[in-house]
Short mmCIF file of C-alpha atoms in Angstrom, two decimals:
data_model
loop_
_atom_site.label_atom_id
_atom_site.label_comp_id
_atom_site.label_asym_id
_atom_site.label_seq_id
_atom_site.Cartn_x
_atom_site.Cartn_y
_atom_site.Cartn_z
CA UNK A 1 0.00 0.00 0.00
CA UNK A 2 1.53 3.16 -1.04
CA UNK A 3 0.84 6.88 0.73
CA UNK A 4 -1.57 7.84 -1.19
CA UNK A 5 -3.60 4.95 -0.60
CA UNK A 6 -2.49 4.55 3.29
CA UNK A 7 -3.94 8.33 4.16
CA UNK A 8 -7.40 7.25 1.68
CA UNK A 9 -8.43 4.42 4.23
CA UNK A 10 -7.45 6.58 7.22
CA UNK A 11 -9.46 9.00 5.76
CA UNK A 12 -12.23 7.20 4.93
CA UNK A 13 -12.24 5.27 8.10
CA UNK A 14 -11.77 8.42 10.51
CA UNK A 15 -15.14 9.60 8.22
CA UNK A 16 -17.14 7.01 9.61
CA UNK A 17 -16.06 6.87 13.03
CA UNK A 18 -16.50 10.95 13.54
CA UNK A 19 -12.54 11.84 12.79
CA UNK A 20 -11.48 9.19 15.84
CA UNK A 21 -9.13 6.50 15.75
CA UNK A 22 -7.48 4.11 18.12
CA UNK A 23 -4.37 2.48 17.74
CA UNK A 24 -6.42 -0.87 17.16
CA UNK A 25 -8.18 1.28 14.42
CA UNK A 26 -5.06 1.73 12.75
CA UNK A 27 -3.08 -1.40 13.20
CA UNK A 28 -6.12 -3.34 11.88
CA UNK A 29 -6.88 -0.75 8.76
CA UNK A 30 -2.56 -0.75 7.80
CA UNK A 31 -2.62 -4.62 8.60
CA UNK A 32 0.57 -3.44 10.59
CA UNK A 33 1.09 -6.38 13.88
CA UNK A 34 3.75 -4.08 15.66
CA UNK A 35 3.62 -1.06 17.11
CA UNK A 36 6.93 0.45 16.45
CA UNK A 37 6.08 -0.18 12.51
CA UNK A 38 2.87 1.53 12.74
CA UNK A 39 4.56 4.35 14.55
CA UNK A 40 6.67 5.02 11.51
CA UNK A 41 3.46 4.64 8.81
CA UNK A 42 1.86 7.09 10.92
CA UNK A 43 4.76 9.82 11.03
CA UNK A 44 4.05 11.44 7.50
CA UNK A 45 0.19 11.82 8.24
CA UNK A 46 1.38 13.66 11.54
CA UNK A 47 4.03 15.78 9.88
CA UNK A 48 1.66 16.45 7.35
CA UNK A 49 -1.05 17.40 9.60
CA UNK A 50 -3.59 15.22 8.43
CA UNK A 51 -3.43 12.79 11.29
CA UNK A 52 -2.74 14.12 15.01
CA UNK A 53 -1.95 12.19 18.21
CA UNK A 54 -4.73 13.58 21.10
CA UNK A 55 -3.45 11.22 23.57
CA UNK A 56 -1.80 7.46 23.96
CA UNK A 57 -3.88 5.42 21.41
CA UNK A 58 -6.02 7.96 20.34
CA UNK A 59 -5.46 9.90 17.04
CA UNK A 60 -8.08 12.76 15.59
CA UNK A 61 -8.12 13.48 11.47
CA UNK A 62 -7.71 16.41 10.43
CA UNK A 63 -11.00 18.23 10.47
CA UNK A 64 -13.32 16.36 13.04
CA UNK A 65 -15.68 17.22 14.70
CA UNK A 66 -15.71 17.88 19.05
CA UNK A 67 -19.04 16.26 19.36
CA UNK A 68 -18.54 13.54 17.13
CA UNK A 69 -14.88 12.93 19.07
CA UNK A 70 -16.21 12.86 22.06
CA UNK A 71 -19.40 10.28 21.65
CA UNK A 72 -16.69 8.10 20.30
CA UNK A 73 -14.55 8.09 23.22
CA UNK A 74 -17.70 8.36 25.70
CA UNK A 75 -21.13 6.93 24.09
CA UNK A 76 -23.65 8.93 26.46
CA UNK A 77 -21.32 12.23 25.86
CA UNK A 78 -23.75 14.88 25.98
CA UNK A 79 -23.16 18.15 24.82
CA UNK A 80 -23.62 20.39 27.96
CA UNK A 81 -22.49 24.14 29.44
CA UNK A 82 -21.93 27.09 28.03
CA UNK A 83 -21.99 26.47 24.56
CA UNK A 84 -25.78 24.89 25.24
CA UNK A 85 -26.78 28.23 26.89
CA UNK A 86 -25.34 30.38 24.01
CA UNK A 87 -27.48 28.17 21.55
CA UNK A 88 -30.52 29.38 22.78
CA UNK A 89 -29.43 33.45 23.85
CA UNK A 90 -28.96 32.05 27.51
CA UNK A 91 -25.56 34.05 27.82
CA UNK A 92 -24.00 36.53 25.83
CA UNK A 93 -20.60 35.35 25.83
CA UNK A 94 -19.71 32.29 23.45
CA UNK A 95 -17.31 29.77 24.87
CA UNK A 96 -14.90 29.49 21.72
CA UNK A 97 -13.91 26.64 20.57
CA UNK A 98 -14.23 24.99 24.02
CA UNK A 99 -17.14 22.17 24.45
CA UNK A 100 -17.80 20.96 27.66
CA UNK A 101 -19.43 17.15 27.88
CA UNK A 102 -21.02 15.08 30.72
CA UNK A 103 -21.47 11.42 30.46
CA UNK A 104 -20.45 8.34 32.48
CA UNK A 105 -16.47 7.95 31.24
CA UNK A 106 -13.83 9.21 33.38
CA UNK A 107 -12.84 13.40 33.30
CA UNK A 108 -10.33 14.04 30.46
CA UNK A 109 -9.83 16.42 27.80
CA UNK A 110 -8.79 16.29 24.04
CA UNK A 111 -7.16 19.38 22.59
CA UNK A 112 -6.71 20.02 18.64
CA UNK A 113 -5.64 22.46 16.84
CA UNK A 114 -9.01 24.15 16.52
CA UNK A 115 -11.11 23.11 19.67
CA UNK A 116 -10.85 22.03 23.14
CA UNK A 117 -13.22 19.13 24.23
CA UNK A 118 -13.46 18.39 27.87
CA UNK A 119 -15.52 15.25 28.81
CA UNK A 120 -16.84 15.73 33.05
CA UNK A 121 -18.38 12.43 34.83
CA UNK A 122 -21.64 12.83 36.14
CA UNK A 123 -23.23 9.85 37.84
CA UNK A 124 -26.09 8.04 35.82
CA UNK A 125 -28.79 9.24 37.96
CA UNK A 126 -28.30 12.55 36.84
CA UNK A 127 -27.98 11.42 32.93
CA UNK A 128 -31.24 12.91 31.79
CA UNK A 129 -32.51 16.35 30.18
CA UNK A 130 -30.79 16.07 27.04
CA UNK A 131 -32.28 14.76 22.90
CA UNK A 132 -30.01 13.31 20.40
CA UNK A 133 -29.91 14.38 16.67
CA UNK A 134 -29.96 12.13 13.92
CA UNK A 135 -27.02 11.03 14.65
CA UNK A 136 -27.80 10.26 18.18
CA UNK A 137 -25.56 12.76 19.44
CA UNK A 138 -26.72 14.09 22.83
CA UNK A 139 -27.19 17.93 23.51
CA UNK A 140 -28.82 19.26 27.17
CA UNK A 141 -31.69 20.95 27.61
CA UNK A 142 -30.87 24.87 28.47
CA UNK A 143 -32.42 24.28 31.61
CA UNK A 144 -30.45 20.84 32.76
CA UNK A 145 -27.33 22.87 30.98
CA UNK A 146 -27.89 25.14 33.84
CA UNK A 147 -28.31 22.86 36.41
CA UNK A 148 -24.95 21.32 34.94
CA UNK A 149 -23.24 24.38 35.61
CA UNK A 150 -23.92 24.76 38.77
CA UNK A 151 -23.97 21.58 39.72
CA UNK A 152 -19.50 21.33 38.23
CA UNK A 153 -19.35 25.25 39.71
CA UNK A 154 -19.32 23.85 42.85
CA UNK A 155 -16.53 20.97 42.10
CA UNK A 156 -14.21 24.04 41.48
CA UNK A 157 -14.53 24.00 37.46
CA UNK A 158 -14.46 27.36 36.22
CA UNK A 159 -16.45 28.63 33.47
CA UNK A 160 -15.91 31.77 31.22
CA UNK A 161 -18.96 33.62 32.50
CA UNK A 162 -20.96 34.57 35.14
CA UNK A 163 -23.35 32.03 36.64
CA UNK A 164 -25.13 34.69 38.86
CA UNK A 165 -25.24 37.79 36.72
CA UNK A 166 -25.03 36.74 32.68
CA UNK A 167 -27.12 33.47 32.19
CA UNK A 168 -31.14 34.97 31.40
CA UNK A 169 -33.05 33.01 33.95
CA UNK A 170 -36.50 34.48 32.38
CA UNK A 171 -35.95 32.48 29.11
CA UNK A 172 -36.02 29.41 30.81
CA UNK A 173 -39.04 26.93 31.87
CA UNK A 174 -39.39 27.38 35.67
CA UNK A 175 -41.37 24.60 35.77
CA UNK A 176 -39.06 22.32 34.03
CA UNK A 177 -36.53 23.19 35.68
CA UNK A 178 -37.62 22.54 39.48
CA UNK A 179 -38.98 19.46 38.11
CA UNK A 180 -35.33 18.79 36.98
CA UNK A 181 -34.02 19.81 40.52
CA UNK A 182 -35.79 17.61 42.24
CA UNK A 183 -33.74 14.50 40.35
CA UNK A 184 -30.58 15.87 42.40
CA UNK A 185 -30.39 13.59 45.73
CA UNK A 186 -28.84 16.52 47.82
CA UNK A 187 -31.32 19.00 49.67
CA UNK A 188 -28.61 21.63 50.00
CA UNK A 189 -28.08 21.53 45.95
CA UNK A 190 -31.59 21.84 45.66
CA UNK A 191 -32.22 25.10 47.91
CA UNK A 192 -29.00 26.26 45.80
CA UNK A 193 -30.89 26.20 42.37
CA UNK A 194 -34.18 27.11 43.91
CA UNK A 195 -32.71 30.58 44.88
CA UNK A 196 -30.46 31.18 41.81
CA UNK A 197 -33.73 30.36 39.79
CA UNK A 198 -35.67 33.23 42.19
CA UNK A 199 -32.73 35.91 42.36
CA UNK A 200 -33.52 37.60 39.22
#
């Protein structure tokens, strides 16, 4: 298999599996049985570009796409934070090029050249508020994207506005989102959101 035809499978195979590819991925696409070999396939995709190494076994093609990324390294990755809330005029500020996930893999972030995703555990019983496209990829509800950000605000995890003064609390659905505080097991959480929901 020549170059040209070595970065065409990659290609097409990082297509269909949203720009991510494991190490298995490419060993089993190059028919390459050693590591150290596949290490030295690889090099003129990465010096080139077209191919880049995210972390250990984990490449992203050129290109991809955050959300597709990160439901391929976490299934129930569901598209969450401040980039929900500036979908739907929540907050004026736009995170840039920084999407924040929840679903039940371990914390960890991916950084390429042209985005930042960072994936945050949240337990199961909390998985819920969120539809999935055609594609099945998972976006939150602006009101459980709230709840979200309050609910990692208080692990310490910074965001790049203000929870108490630039999210519009009058756009949301005060009745969907008490309904959606009362799925959170901790009383003290609860009377939290209650009052940021009344301090308008």
């Amino acid at each position: 298999m020549n170059g040209i035809q070595r970065m065409d499978e990659i290609g097409a195979l990082a297509l269909a599996q949203g720009g991510c590819l494991t190490t298995s991925d490419l060993m089993t696409i190059l028919s390459e049985e050693r590591q150290s070999s596949l290490q030295s396939l690889l090099r003129p995709l990465l010096r080139a570009g077209r191919l880049q190494r995210a972390k250990r076994g984990l490449y992203i093609w050129t290109g991809a796409d955050a959300r597709s990324v990160a439901a391929r390294i976490c299934p129930d990755a569901t598209l969450s934070f401040g980039t929900v809330l500036a979908s739907h005029l929540l907050i004026g500020t736009v995170p840039a090029r920084h999407f924040q996930f929840t679903g039940s893999c371990r914390d960890e972030s991916i950084q390429c050249p042209d985005w930042k995703a960072s994936l945050h555990r949240l337990a199961p019983h909390l998985q819920f508020g969120w539809t999935a496209d055609a594609q099945g990829l998972r976006t939150a509800d602006p009101e459980k994207a709230v709840l979200d950000c309050l609910y990692y605000h208080q692990k310490g995890i910074p965001f790049s506005f203000d929870l108490e003064s630039d999210i519009d609390r009058t756009a949301l659905s005060r009745e969907r989102f008490l309904d959606y505080v009362l799925r959170y097991p901790n009383p003290r959480f609860q009377t939290r959101c209650r009052r940021w929901l009344d301090a308008i």
